[in-house]
Coordinates of C-alpha atoms and ligand atoms in Angstrom, one line a residue:
M45 CA -3.3 0.8 2.3
S46 CA -0.3 0.4 4.6
D47 CA -0.8 -3.3 5.2
Q48 CA 0.1 -5.3 2.3
I49 CA -2.4 -8.1 2.2
K50 CA -2.4 -10.6 -0.4
H51 CA -5.9 -10.8 -1.8
E52 CA -8.2 -11.7 -4.8
C53 CA -7.5 -12.9 -8.3
G54 CA -8.5 -11.5 -11.6
I55 CA -10.1 -13.3 -14.4
V56 CA -10.5 -12.7 -18.1
L57 CA -12.5 -14.5 -20.7
I58 CA -12.7 -13.4 -24.3
R59 CA -14.7 -15.0 -27.0
L60 CA -14.3 -13.6 -30.6
L61 CA -17.5 -14.2 -32.4
K62 CA -16.3 -13.7 -35.8
P63 CA -13.3 -15.4 -37.7
L64 CA -9.9 -14.0 -37.2
E65 CA -9.9 -12.5 -40.8
Y66 CA -12.8 -10.3 -39.7
Y67 CA -10.3 -8.5 -37.0
Q68 CA -7.5 -8.4 -39.5
E69 CA -9.7 -6.5 -41.8
K70 CA -11.5 -4.3 -39.4
Y71 CA -8.8 -3.5 -36.7
G72 CA -5.7 -4.3 -38.8
T73 CA -4.6 -7.3 -36.8
W74 CA -6.0 -10.8 -36.1
R75 CA -4.3 -10.4 -32.7
Y76 CA -7.1 -8.2 -31.6
G77 CA -8.4 -10.6 -29.0
L78 CA -4.9 -11.2 -27.7
N79 CA -4.2 -7.6 -27.4
K80 CA -7.4 -7.2 -25.4
L81 CA -6.4 -10.0 -23.3
Y82 CA -3.2 -8.3 -22.4
L83 CA -4.7 -5.1 -21.6
L84 CA -7.6 -6.7 -19.5
M85 CA -4.9 -8.5 -17.4
E86 CA -2.5 -5.7 -17.3
K87 CA -5.4 -3.4 -15.9
Q88 CA -6.2 -6.0 -13.4
H89 CA -2.7 -6.5 -12.1
N90 CA -3.8 -5.2 -8.7
R91 CA -5.7 -8.4 -8.2
G92 CA -2.7 -10.7 -8.3
Q93 CA 1.0 -10.8 -8.5
D94 CA 2.0 -14.3 -7.4
G95 CA 1.4 -15.6 -10.8
A96 CA -0.4 -15.2 -14.1
G97 CA -1.6 -17.5 -16.9
A98 CA -3.2 -17.5 -20.3
V99 CA -4.9 -20.1 -22.5
N100 CA -6.0 -19.8 -25.9
L101 CA -8.3 -22.2 -27.8
K102 CA -8.7 -22.5 -31.6
I103 CA -12.1 -23.6 -32.6
D104 CA -12.7 -26.2 -35.2
Q105 CA -8.9 -27.0 -35.5
P106 CA -8.5 -30.1 -37.7
A107 CA -7.7 -33.4 -35.9
G108 CA -4.1 -34.1 -35.2
Q109 CA -3.3 -30.3 -34.8
K110 CA -2.9 -28.5 -31.4
Y111 CA -5.8 -26.5 -30.3
F112 CA -5.2 -25.5 -26.5
S113 CA -2.2 -23.4 -26.0
R114 CA -1.2 -22.2 -22.6
H115 CA 1.6 -20.2 -20.8
R116 CA 1.7 -19.7 -17.0
S117 CA 4.5 -18.1 -14.9
N118 CA 5.2 -17.4 -11.1
K119 CA 8.1 -15.1 -11.8
A120 CA 8.5 -11.6 -10.3
N121 CA 6.7 -9.9 -13.2
P122 CA 4.4 -12.9 -14.2
I123 CA 2.2 -10.9 -16.9
K124 CA 5.3 -9.8 -18.8
D125 CA 6.8 -13.2 -18.5
V126 CA 3.6 -14.9 -20.0
F127 CA 3.4 -12.3 -22.8
E128 CA 7.1 -12.7 -23.7
K129 CA 6.4 -16.3 -24.1
I130 CA 3.3 -15.8 -26.1
N131 CA 5.2 -13.3 -28.3
E132 CA 8.2 -15.7 -28.9
P133 CA 6.8 -17.4 -31.9
F134 CA 5.3 -14.2 -33.5
I135 CA 8.7 -12.6 -33.3
K136 CA 10.4 -15.6 -35.1
Q137 CA 7.8 -15.6 -37.6
Q138 CA 8.3 -11.9 -38.2
E139 CA 11.8 -12.5 -38.9
K140 CA 11.1 -15.5 -41.3
N141 CA 8.1 -14.2 -43.0
P142 CA 6.3 -11.1 -42.0
E143 CA 3.6 -11.6 -44.4
L144 CA 2.5 -14.8 -43.1
L145 CA 2.4 -13.5 -39.6
N146 CA -0.5 -11.0 -40.7
D147 CA -2.3 -13.8 -42.4
P148 CA -5.0 -14.9 -40.2
V149 CA -5.6 -18.2 -41.9
Y150 CA -2.0 -19.1 -41.8
A151 CA -1.7 -17.9 -38.2
K152 CA -4.6 -20.0 -37.1
E153 CA -3.0 -23.1 -38.6
H154 CA 0.5 -22.6 -37.6
L155 CA 0.9 -20.2 -34.6
P156 CA -0.1 -20.7 -31.0
F157 CA -2.4 -18.3 -29.5
A158 CA -4.1 -17.5 -32.8
G159 CA -7.8 -18.8 -31.9
E160 CA -11.0 -17.5 -30.9
L161 CA -11.2 -18.2 -27.2
Y162 CA -8.8 -16.6 -24.5
L163 CA -8.7 -17.2 -20.8
G164 CA -6.5 -15.1 -18.6
H165 CA -5.8 -15.1 -14.9
L166 CA -3.8 -13.4 -12.2
R167 CA -3.1 -15.0 -9.1
Y168 CA -2.8 -14.0 -5.4
G169 CA -2.7 -17.5 -3.7
T170 CA -5.1 -18.3 -0.8
F171 CA -4.3 -22.0 -1.0
G172 CA -1.2 -23.8 -1.1
N173 CA 1.9 -22.0 -2.2
H174 CA 3.4 -20.0 -5.0
S175 CA 4.6 -22.9 -7.1
I176 CA 3.8 -23.2 -10.7
D177 CA 1.4 -26.0 -10.0
Y178 CA -1.1 -23.5 -8.3
V179 CA -1.0 -21.1 -11.2
H180 CA -4.2 -20.9 -13.2
P181 CA -5.5 -21.8 -15.8
V182 CA -5.4 -25.3 -15.0
L183 CA -6.0 -27.9 -17.9
R184 CA -7.6 -31.3 -18.0
E185 CA -6.6 -32.9 -21.4
N186 CA -8.4 -35.6 -23.3
N187 CA -8.5 -37.0 -26.7
W188 CA -12.3 -36.3 -26.9
R189 CA -12.6 -32.8 -27.7
S190 CA -15.6 -32.0 -25.6
R191 CA -14.0 -33.5 -22.6
N192 CA -11.0 -31.2 -22.5
L193 CA -11.5 -28.6 -19.7
T194 CA -9.6 -25.6 -18.7
L195 CA -10.4 -23.4 -15.7
A196 CA -9.4 -20.2 -13.9
G197 CA -11.0 -18.6 -10.9
N198 CA -11.2 -15.8 -8.3
F199 CA -12.3 -18.1 -5.5
N200 CA -11.7 -19.8 -2.1
L201 CA -14.0 -22.6 -1.0
T202 CA -14.2 -23.4 2.7
N203 CA -14.7 -27.2 2.0
V204 CA -12.2 -28.1 -0.5
D205 CA -11.5 -31.2 1.7
E206 CA -15.1 -32.3 1.2
I207 CA -14.9 -32.0 -2.6
F208 CA -11.7 -33.8 -2.7
Q209 CA -13.2 -36.6 -0.6
S210 CA -16.1 -36.8 -3.1
L211 CA -13.6 -37.4 -5.8
T212 CA -11.8 -40.2 -4.0
E213 CA -15.2 -41.6 -3.1
L214 CA -15.9 -41.9 -6.9
G215 CA -12.9 -44.1 -7.2
Q216 CA -10.5 -41.2 -8.5
H217 CA -7.1 -40.9 -7.3
P218 CA -5.8 -37.4 -7.7
K219 CA -2.3 -36.7 -8.1
D220 CA -2.2 -33.5 -6.3
Y221 CA -4.2 -31.7 -3.7
T222 CA -4.8 -28.0 -4.9
D223 CA -8.1 -26.3 -4.7
T224 CA -8.1 -25.2 -8.3
V225 CA -7.5 -28.6 -9.6
T226 CA -9.9 -30.3 -7.3
I227 CA -12.6 -27.8 -8.7
L228 CA -11.4 -28.7 -12.2
E229 CA -11.7 -32.6 -11.6
N230 CA -15.2 -31.8 -9.9
V231 CA -16.3 -30.1 -13.0
G232 CA -14.5 -32.4 -15.3
H233 CA -16.3 -35.4 -13.7
F234 CA -19.6 -34.0 -14.5
L235 CA -18.5 -33.0 -17.9
D236 CA -17.4 -36.6 -18.6
E237 CA -20.8 -37.7 -17.2
E238 CA -22.7 -35.5 -19.6
N239 CA -20.6 -36.6 -22.6
Q240 CA -21.3 -40.1 -21.5
L241 CA -24.9 -39.7 -21.3
L242 CA -25.2 -37.9 -24.7
F243 CA -23.0 -40.5 -26.2
R244 CA -25.3 -43.3 -24.9
K245 CA -28.4 -41.6 -26.2
Y246 CA -27.1 -41.1 -29.7
K247 CA -25.6 -44.5 -29.8
N248 CA -29.1 -46.0 -29.0
E249 CA -30.3 -44.0 -32.0
G250 CA -27.9 -45.7 -34.2
K251 CA -25.7 -42.8 -35.1
S252 CA -22.0 -43.2 -36.0
N253 CA -19.3 -42.2 -33.6
R254 CA -18.2 -39.3 -35.7
E255 CA -21.9 -38.0 -35.8
I256 CA -22.0 -38.5 -32.1
S257 CA -19.0 -36.4 -31.4
Q258 CA -20.7 -33.6 -33.2
C259 CA -24.0 -34.0 -31.6
I260 CA -22.3 -34.0 -28.2
E261 CA -20.5 -30.7 -29.0
D262 CA -23.9 -29.0 -30.2
E263 CA -26.0 -30.2 -27.2
L264 CA -23.7 -30.3 -24.3
N265 CA -25.7 -28.8 -21.2
I266 CA -23.1 -26.5 -19.6
R267 CA -25.6 -25.2 -17.0
E268 CA -26.6 -28.6 -15.9
I269 CA -22.8 -29.5 -15.6
L270 CA -22.2 -26.6 -13.6
E271 CA -25.4 -27.1 -11.4
R272 CA -24.3 -30.6 -10.6
S273 CA -20.6 -29.9 -9.8
S274 CA -21.2 -26.7 -7.8
R275 CA -24.1 -28.1 -5.7
R276 CA -21.6 -28.5 -2.7
W277 CA -19.3 -25.6 -3.2
D278 CA -19.2 -23.5 0.0
G279 CA -17.4 -20.3 -0.6
G280 CA -17.0 -17.3 -2.8
Y281 CA -16.2 -17.9 -6.5
A282 CA -16.1 -16.3 -10.1
I283 CA -14.8 -19.4 -12.1
A284 CA -14.3 -19.2 -15.8
G285 CA -13.7 -22.2 -18.0
V286 CA -13.4 -23.2 -21.6
V287 CA -14.4 -26.8 -23.0
G288 CA -12.2 -28.3 -25.8
H289 CA -14.7 -27.8 -28.8
G290 CA -15.4 -24.1 -28.1
D291 CA -18.0 -23.6 -25.2
A292 CA -17.2 -21.3 -22.5
F293 CA -18.6 -20.1 -19.2
V294 CA -18.3 -18.0 -16.1
T295 CA -20.1 -19.0 -13.0
R296 CA -20.6 -16.8 -9.7
D297 CA -21.3 -17.9 -6.3
P298 CA -25.2 -17.5 -5.2
W299 CA -24.2 -14.8 -2.5
G300 CA -22.5 -12.8 -5.1
I301 CA -19.4 -12.6 -2.9
R302 CA -16.7 -12.4 -5.6
P303 CA -17.3 -10.0 -8.4
A304 CA -17.7 -10.7 -12.2
C305 CA -18.8 -8.4 -14.9
Y306 CA -19.1 -8.7 -18.8
Y307 CA -19.7 -6.9 -22.1
A308 CA -21.2 -8.6 -25.2
D309 CA -21.8 -7.4 -28.7
D310 CA -21.9 -9.2 -32.2
E311 CA -18.1 -9.2 -32.3
I312 CA -16.9 -10.0 -29.0
V313 CA -17.7 -11.3 -25.5
V314 CA -15.6 -10.1 -22.5
V315 CA -15.6 -11.2 -18.9
A316 CA -13.5 -9.8 -16.1
S317 CA -13.5 -9.2 -12.4
E318 CA -14.0 -5.5 -12.7
R319 CA -16.3 -3.2 -14.5
P320 CA -13.9 -0.2 -15.3
V321 CA -11.4 -2.5 -16.7
I322 CA -13.8 -3.7 -19.4
Q323 CA -14.9 0.0 -19.9
T324 CA -11.3 1.1 -20.5
A325 CA -10.1 -1.9 -22.6
M326 CA -13.2 -1.9 -24.8
N327 CA -14.0 1.7 -24.9
V328 CA -17.5 1.2 -23.6
R329 CA -19.9 3.0 -21.3
S330 CA -20.5 1.6 -17.8
V331 CA -24.1 0.9 -18.5
Q332 CA -22.9 -1.3 -21.4
V333 CA -20.9 -3.7 -18.9
K334 CA -23.3 -6.0 -16.9
E335 CA -22.8 -7.6 -13.5
L336 CA -23.0 -11.3 -13.8
K337 CA -25.9 -12.2 -11.6
P338 CA -25.2 -14.2 -8.3
G339 CA -25.9 -17.9 -8.7
H340 CA -25.7 -17.6 -12.5
A341 CA -23.5 -18.5 -15.4
L342 CA -22.7 -16.7 -18.5
I343 CA -22.4 -19.5 -21.1
I344 CA -21.1 -18.7 -24.5
K345 CA -21.9 -21.7 -26.8
K346 CA -19.4 -22.7 -29.5
N347 CA -22.0 -21.3 -32.1
G348 CA -21.8 -17.8 -30.4
K349 CA -25.0 -18.1 -28.6
V350 CA -24.6 -16.0 -25.2
T351 CA -27.1 -16.7 -22.2
E352 CA -27.0 -15.8 -18.6
E353 CA -28.5 -19.0 -17.0
L354 CA -29.4 -19.9 -13.3
V355 CA -27.2 -22.3 -11.8
R356 CA -27.9 -22.2 -8.0
V357 CA -30.6 -20.4 -6.3
P358 CA -29.4 -16.9 -5.5
Q359 CA -29.0 -16.3 -1.7
T360 CA -29.3 -13.0 0.1
R361 CA -26.6 -10.8 -1.5
R362 CA -23.6 -10.6 0.5
S363 CA -21.0 -9.2 -2.1
C364 CA -17.7 -8.5 -0.6
S365 CA -17.5 -4.9 0.8
F366 CA -13.7 -5.0 0.9
E367 CA -13.8 -4.9 -3.0
R368 CA -15.3 -1.5 -2.5
I369 CA -13.2 -0.2 0.2
Y370 CA -9.9 -1.3 -1.2
F371 CA -9.5 -4.2 -3.7
S372 CA -11.2 -2.9 -6.8
R373 CA -9.9 -0.3 -9.0
G374 CA -11.3 3.0 -7.6
S375 CA -11.9 4.3 -11.1
D376 CA -15.2 2.5 -11.2
R377 CA -17.7 5.4 -11.0
K378 CA -19.8 3.9 -8.0
I379 CA -16.8 2.5 -6.2
Y380 CA -15.2 6.0 -6.4
E381 CA -18.4 7.8 -4.9
E382 CA -18.5 5.0 -2.3
R383 CA -14.9 5.6 -1.2
K384 CA -15.7 9.3 -1.2
E385 CA -18.8 8.6 1.1
L386 CA -16.7 6.5 3.4
G387 CA -14.4 9.6 4.2
R388 CA -17.1 11.9 4.3
L389 CA -19.1 9.9 6.9
L390 CA -15.9 10.1 9.2
A391 CA -15.7 13.8 9.0
K392 CA -17.9 14.8 12.2
T393 CA -16.2 12.3 14.5
I394 CA -12.8 13.5 13.5
L395 CA -13.7 17.2 14.0
E396 CA -15.1 16.1 17.5
K397 CA -11.8 14.4 18.2
V398 CA -9.9 17.5 17.3
N399 CA -12.3 19.8 19.2
Y400 CA -13.0 21.6 16.0
D401 CA -9.6 23.3 16.3
I402 CA -9.1 23.4 12.6
E403 CA -6.2 26.0 12.7
N404 CA -4.0 23.5 14.6
T405 CA -4.9 20.4 12.6
V406 CA -3.2 18.9 9.3
F407 CA -5.2 16.6 7.2
S408 CA -3.5 14.0 5.0
Y409 CA -3.7 10.4 3.9
I410 CA -1.7 7.2 3.5
P411 CA -0.7 6.8 -0.2
N412 CA -2.2 5.6 -2.5
T413 CA -5.5 3.8 -2.3
A414 CA -6.9 5.9 0.6
E415 CA -6.7 9.1 -1.6
T416 CA -10.3 8.9 -2.7
A417 CA -11.5 8.4 0.9
F418 CA -9.4 11.4 1.8
Y419 CA -11.2 13.7 -0.8
G420 CA -14.6 12.5 0.8
M421 CA -13.2 13.2 4.3
M422 CA -12.2 16.7 3.4
E423 CA -15.6 17.5 1.6
G424 CA -17.1 16.4 4.8
V425 CA -14.9 18.5 7.0
R426 CA -15.9 21.5 4.9
R427 CA -19.4 20.9 5.0
E428 CA -19.2 20.5 8.9
M429 CA -17.0 23.8 9.0
D430 CA -19.6 25.5 7.0
Q431 CA -22.2 24.9 9.7
V432 CA -19.8 26.0 12.2
K433 CA -19.1 29.3 10.2
K434 CA -22.9 29.8 9.7
Q435 CA -23.5 29.4 13.4
Q436 CA -20.6 31.9 14.3
I437 CA -22.1 34.5 11.8
L438 CA -25.6 34.0 13.1
D439 CA -24.2 34.4 16.8
M440 CA -22.8 37.8 15.9
G441 CA -26.4 39.3 15.4
S442 CA -26.2 42.8 14.4
D443 CA -22.7 42.9 15.7
I444 CA -21.3 42.1 12.3
D445 CA -18.6 43.8 10.1
A446 CA -16.4 42.9 7.1
D447 CA -13.3 42.0 9.1
K448 CA -15.0 39.6 11.4
L449 CA -16.8 37.9 8.4
D450 CA -13.5 37.5 6.8
K451 CA -12.0 36.0 9.8
I452 CA -14.7 33.4 10.0
L453 CA -14.9 32.7 6.2
S454 CA -10.9 32.5 5.8
L455 CA -11.0 29.5 8.1
E456 CA -9.9 26.5 5.9
P457 CA -8.7 23.1 6.7
R458 CA -5.2 22.5 6.2
V459 CA -4.7 19.8 3.6
E460 CA -1.1 18.6 2.9
K461 CA 0.7 15.7 1.2
I462 CA 2.6 14.2 4.3
A463 CA 3.3 10.7 3.7
I464 CA 5.3 9.7 0.7
K465 CA 5.6 6.0 -0.3
D466 CA 9.2 5.7 -1.0
V467 CA 10.9 2.4 -1.5
K468 CA 10.2 -1.3 -1.5
M469 CA 12.6 -2.7 1.2
R470 CA 12.9 -6.5 1.0
T471 CA 16.0 -8.7 1.4
F472 CA 18.8 -6.1 1.4
I473 CA 18.9 -5.9 5.1
A474 CA 19.6 -9.2 6.6
D475 CA 19.7 -8.8 10.6
D476 CA 16.5 -8.1 12.4
D477 CA 17.6 -5.2 14.5
S478 CA 18.7 -3.1 11.5
R479 CA 15.7 -4.3 9.5
D480 CA 13.1 -2.6 11.7
D481 CA 15.0 0.5 11.5
M482 CA 15.2 0.4 7.7
V483 CA 11.7 -0.7 7.4
A484 CA 10.7 2.5 9.1
H485 CA 11.9 4.3 5.8
V486 CA 9.4 2.7 3.6
Y487 CA 7.5 5.8 4.0
D488 CA 9.0 9.3 4.0
V489 CA 7.4 12.6 5.0
T490 CA 7.2 16.3 4.0
Y491 CA 9.0 18.4 6.6
G492 CA 8.2 22.0 7.6
I493 CA 4.4 21.7 7.5
V494 CA 3.6 20.6 11.2
K495 CA 3.9 23.1 14.1
N496 CA 6.0 21.4 16.6
G497 CA 4.0 20.1 19.6
V498 CA 1.0 22.2 18.6
D499 CA -0.7 20.6 15.6
T500 CA -2.8 17.4 15.4
L501 CA -2.0 15.3 12.4
V502 CA -5.1 13.6 10.8
I503 CA -4.0 10.8 8.4
I504 CA -6.5 8.5 6.8
D505 CA -6.1 4.8 5.4
D506 CA -8.5 2.6 3.8
S507 CA -8.1 -0.2 6.3
I508 CA -5.8 -1.4 9.2
V509 CA -5.4 -5.2 9.1
R510 CA -2.3 -6.1 11.2
G511 CA -1.0 -2.5 11.8
T512 CA 2.6 -3.6 11.5
T513 CA 3.4 -0.8 9.0
L514 CA 1.8 1.7 11.2
K515 CA 3.8 0.5 14.1
K516 CA 7.0 0.0 12.3
S517 CA 7.2 2.7 9.7
I518 CA 4.4 5.2 9.5
L519 CA 3.9 6.4 13.1
R520 CA 7.6 6.4 13.6
I521 CA 8.2 8.5 10.5
L522 CA 5.2 10.9 11.2
D523 CA 6.6 11.7 14.6
R524 CA 9.7 13.2 13.3
L525 CA 7.4 16.0 12.3
H526 CA 6.8 16.5 16.0
P527 CA 3.0 16.8 16.0
K528 CA 1.2 16.8 19.3
K529 CA -1.0 14.1 18.3
I530 CA -1.4 11.6 15.3
I531 CA -4.9 10.5 14.7
V532 CA -5.0 7.6 12.2
V533 CA -8.4 7.2 10.6
S534 CA -9.5 4.0 9.1
S535 CA -12.2 4.1 6.2
A536 CA -13.0 0.5 6.9
P537 CA -14.3 -0.9 10.5
Q538 CA -12.1 -3.0 12.6
I539 CA -11.1 -6.3 10.9
R540 CA -12.0 -8.8 13.6
Y541 CA -12.7 -12.2 11.7
P542 CA -10.7 -14.2 9.1
D543 CA -11.9 -14.2 5.5
C544 CA -12.4 -17.3 3.9
Y545 CA -13.7 -16.2 0.4
G546 CA -10.6 -15.1 -1.6
I547 CA -8.7 -12.7 0.6
D548 CA -5.8 -14.1 2.2
M549 CA -6.4 -13.1 5.9
A550 CA -7.1 -16.3 7.3
K551 CA -5.3 -16.0 10.8
L552 CA -7.0 -14.4 13.7
K553 CA -3.7 -13.8 15.5
D554 CA -2.6 -11.5 12.7
F555 CA -5.3 -9.0 13.3
C556 CA -4.6 -5.9 15.6
A557 CA -8.2 -5.8 16.6
F558 CA -8.2 -9.3 17.8
A559 CA -4.9 -8.8 19.6
A560 CA -6.3 -5.7 21.3
A561 CA -9.6 -7.6 22.3
V562 CA -7.5 -10.5 23.8
E563 CA -5.3 -8.0 25.8
L564 CA -8.3 -6.2 27.2
L565 CA -9.8 -9.5 28.3
N566 CA -6.6 -10.4 30.1
E567 CA -6.2 -6.9 31.8
S568 CA -9.8 -7.0 32.9
G569 CA -9.5 -10.3 34.5
R570 CA -11.6 -12.1 32.0
T571 CA -9.2 -14.5 30.7
H572 CA -11.6 -17.3 31.3
I573 CA -13.6 -16.1 28.4
I574 CA -10.8 -17.1 26.2
D575 CA -10.8 -20.6 27.9
E576 CA -14.6 -20.9 27.5
V577 CA -14.6 -19.9 23.8
Y578 CA -11.7 -22.4 23.3
K579 CA -13.7 -25.2 24.9
K580 CA -16.9 -24.3 22.9
C581 CA -14.7 -24.3 19.5
K582 CA -13.2 -27.6 20.4
E583 CA -16.5 -29.0 21.2
Q584 CA -18.1 -28.2 17.5
Q585 CA -14.5 -28.9 15.8
F586 CA -15.9 -32.1 14.2
L587 CA -19.5 -31.0 13.8
P588 CA -20.9 -30.6 10.3
K589 CA -20.2 -27.1 9.1
E590 CA -24.0 -26.4 9.1
E591 CA -24.2 -26.7 12.8
I592 CA -21.3 -24.7 13.8
V593 CA -21.7 -21.5 15.7
N594 CA -19.3 -18.3 15.6
H595 CA -18.5 -18.2 19.4
V596 CA -15.3 -15.9 18.6
K597 CA -17.8 -13.1 18.8
E598 CA -17.7 -13.6 22.6
I599 CA -14.2 -12.3 22.5
Y600 CA -15.3 -8.9 21.6
R601 CA -18.5 -8.9 23.4
P602 CA -17.7 -7.2 26.6
F603 CA -16.1 -4.1 24.7
T604 CA -17.2 -1.2 22.7
A605 CA -15.6 -0.6 19.4
E606 CA -14.1 2.5 20.9
Q607 CA -12.4 0.6 23.7
V608 CA -11.0 -1.9 21.1
S609 CA -9.7 1.2 19.1
A610 CA -8.0 2.8 22.1
K611 CA -6.3 -0.5 22.9
I612 CA -5.1 -0.9 19.3
A613 CA -3.7 2.6 19.4
E614 CA -1.8 1.8 22.6
M615 CA -0.5 -1.5 21.1
L616 CA 0.7 0.1 18.0
R617 CA 2.2 3.2 19.3
P618 CA 5.9 2.6 19.4
E619 CA 7.2 3.3 22.9
D620 CA 10.1 5.8 21.8
I621 CA 7.6 8.3 19.9
E622 CA 6.7 11.7 21.4
A623 CA 3.2 12.0 19.8
D624 CA -0.1 10.7 21.3
V625 CA -1.7 8.3 19.0
E626 CA -5.5 7.8 18.5
L627 CA -7.4 5.5 15.9
V628 CA -10.7 6.2 14.6
Y629 CA -12.5 3.6 12.8
Q630 CA -15.5 3.4 10.5
S631 CA -18.5 2.1 11.9
V632 CA -20.3 -0.9 10.5
E633 CA -23.5 1.1 10.0
N634 CA -21.7 3.8 8.0
L635 CA -20.0 1.2 5.9
H636 CA -23.4 -0.1 4.9
A637 CA -24.6 3.4 4.3
A638 CA -21.7 4.1 2.1
C639 CA -21.7 1.0 0.3
P640 CA -25.4 -0.2 0.1
D641 CA -25.2 -2.7 -2.7
D642 CA -22.4 -4.8 -1.3
N643 CA -23.1 -5.5 2.3
G644 CA -20.8 -8.5 2.7
D645 CA -19.2 -7.6 6.1
W646 CA -18.1 -11.1 7.9
Y647 CA -14.6 -9.8 8.4
F648 CA -16.1 -6.9 10.5
T649 CA -19.1 -8.7 12.2
G650 CA -18.4 -12.4 12.1
D651 CA -21.6 -12.8 10.2
Y652 CA -20.6 -15.5 7.4
P653 CA -22.8 -15.9 4.4
T654 CA -22.1 -19.4 4.2
P655 CA -21.8 -22.2 6.9
G656 CA -18.2 -22.9 6.2
G657 CA -17.2 -19.4 7.2
N658 CA -18.2 -20.4 10.8
K659 CA -16.2 -23.5 10.7
V660 CA -13.1 -21.4 9.4
V661 CA -13.4 -18.9 12.4
N662 CA -13.8 -21.7 14.7
T663 CA -10.6 -23.4 13.3
S664 CA -8.9 -20.2 13.2
F665 CA -9.5 -19.7 16.9
I666 CA -8.4 -23.1 17.9
N667 CA -5.2 -22.5 15.8
F668 CA -4.6 -19.2 17.6
V669 CA -4.9 -20.8 21.2
E670 CA -3.0 -23.8 20.0
G671 CA -0.2 -21.7 18.4
N672 CA -0.7 -23.3 15.1
T673 CA 0.3 -21.1 12.4
G674 CA -1.6 -22.7 9.4
R675 CA -4.5 -21.4 7.5
A676 CA -7.9 -22.2 8.8
Y677 CA -9.1 -23.9 5.8
Ligands
LIG269 N1 -7.5 -15.1 -4.6 C1 -7.9 -16.1 -5.3 O1 -9.1 -16.1 -5.8 C2 -7.2 -17.4 -5.2 C3 -7.7 -18.5 -6.0 C4 -7.3 -19.9 -5.6 N2 -8.1 -20.3 -4.3 C5 -5.7 -20.1 -5.5 O2 -5.2 -19.9 -4.4 O3 -5.2 -20.2 -6.5

């Protein structure tokens, strides 16, 4: 991916179902769970680098001793920072008395992060900023054990304002306005309520307060707490939580927008955002890792009972196709196949664009995530070429000989590694003029492969969001190879509408497809459409989200996808390069054919699965016209 988009978050939840001694004996360390947490977080580092955090809970710690430990970091390498902090007391203990460090009973009593429940999080913020207050897990403390709550999530809601308001209507006075803390207080409120209900029930039965605390811990109905609190959540979410006495859960939105998978046996329960991460960390097969069903929660009671329970009625599945195209690790066996298929499906169009002139075409990709789509594209190109060769052979009829056959069969597509990602250029260059020149060098190229002024260069990327890197770096540096033409292929369709479910692309004006459509409207004397859409958006600005319609679709309506692609190519092509530039995008139909199980496509089509999505696109358009640079949720 050439455009860096901030996106997603990663979650990890681990419950050790046996006492720490068991792991010391079987695996040689009571830190078995902690080590797995590290692995699972490190393997998901692609999902968030703004911050990281981890919590540990010791189940059944005696009163007066700390049972929650937490470390969070928003430093440059947050996972490393968090685990250095976690390791500090272990290093000290190692120096003081190494034997005690390896004693699980001593460790649980005296050392932080020696407990049965772990919650880890990697953050790419979609709300607020990068400050430490926004880093998960967030914690709500209380002297009643079963009222303590910690949460971490991969989520974005379109109606945090409504939920915040419901808290203030309850009489609360939140000290902060962050989406994660709002969710924490929202769930916390119903956790308190459930505690209170159970307390009353047992008080009426004449039980002592001590007995009641025990009863509450046994009976706390997590499913009900989640059902009551999530009733109004509009958005995509996979939210994990731990309650102070030892119950834990992960709940997923009813549309399945955000992903969550789990593995459970009699020793351990592991939940993570991505399947192959669990496969690798736990050394299990993909069939052993289950997807958490949309609208359900995986609930792990303190006593070790694991259930998947219905929380909100599942809706038509609209899981995020961008996970498949780009975000998730491509090592998942299904995602790998899907990415290849995305490339394969583009082959015919590409060959048509180059007039099947395979001798004068060089195929390559933008490193690194587009590599899999590239393999698929090349399979597709070869398959198409086989058809061409077959026809040429048939056309020869009886006029066939070995030389002619050799010539036909030897025609192979030219596959080369052209673009090389070189350096991360950031703050070193201060002034804007030289900055652009330096940014051009983020990518480098392999020289001597392209025939000057003759060859067409076909280069595939997984998606093009803003196109800035293409314009400033990739096209310029590719032009130095002197191709006749550069065709940039996107394995994803045009990104036309903002996301509001956990990917930080909330501003319409950032999308090159949107800029191109606006330019086309202006050029073709249809500027009035922009004004009309603005008026319609303003008219429904304060309507309930359920009544809002996505009028932004009208901006694209007069044009075909090809017209928009051609305009984007024109706009992204630097004036001072020699090569022609063309863009080829995936069609939405082919995206669905390649990724049939995950058809969430609102960023391509404007069809939002939740009413809040229409509100976000509406606000986003108003922001664009009014020159407001804020996020639209
Ligand atoms: N990408 C995400 O899932 C972000 C989670 C949450 N909205 C935050 O900004 O912290």
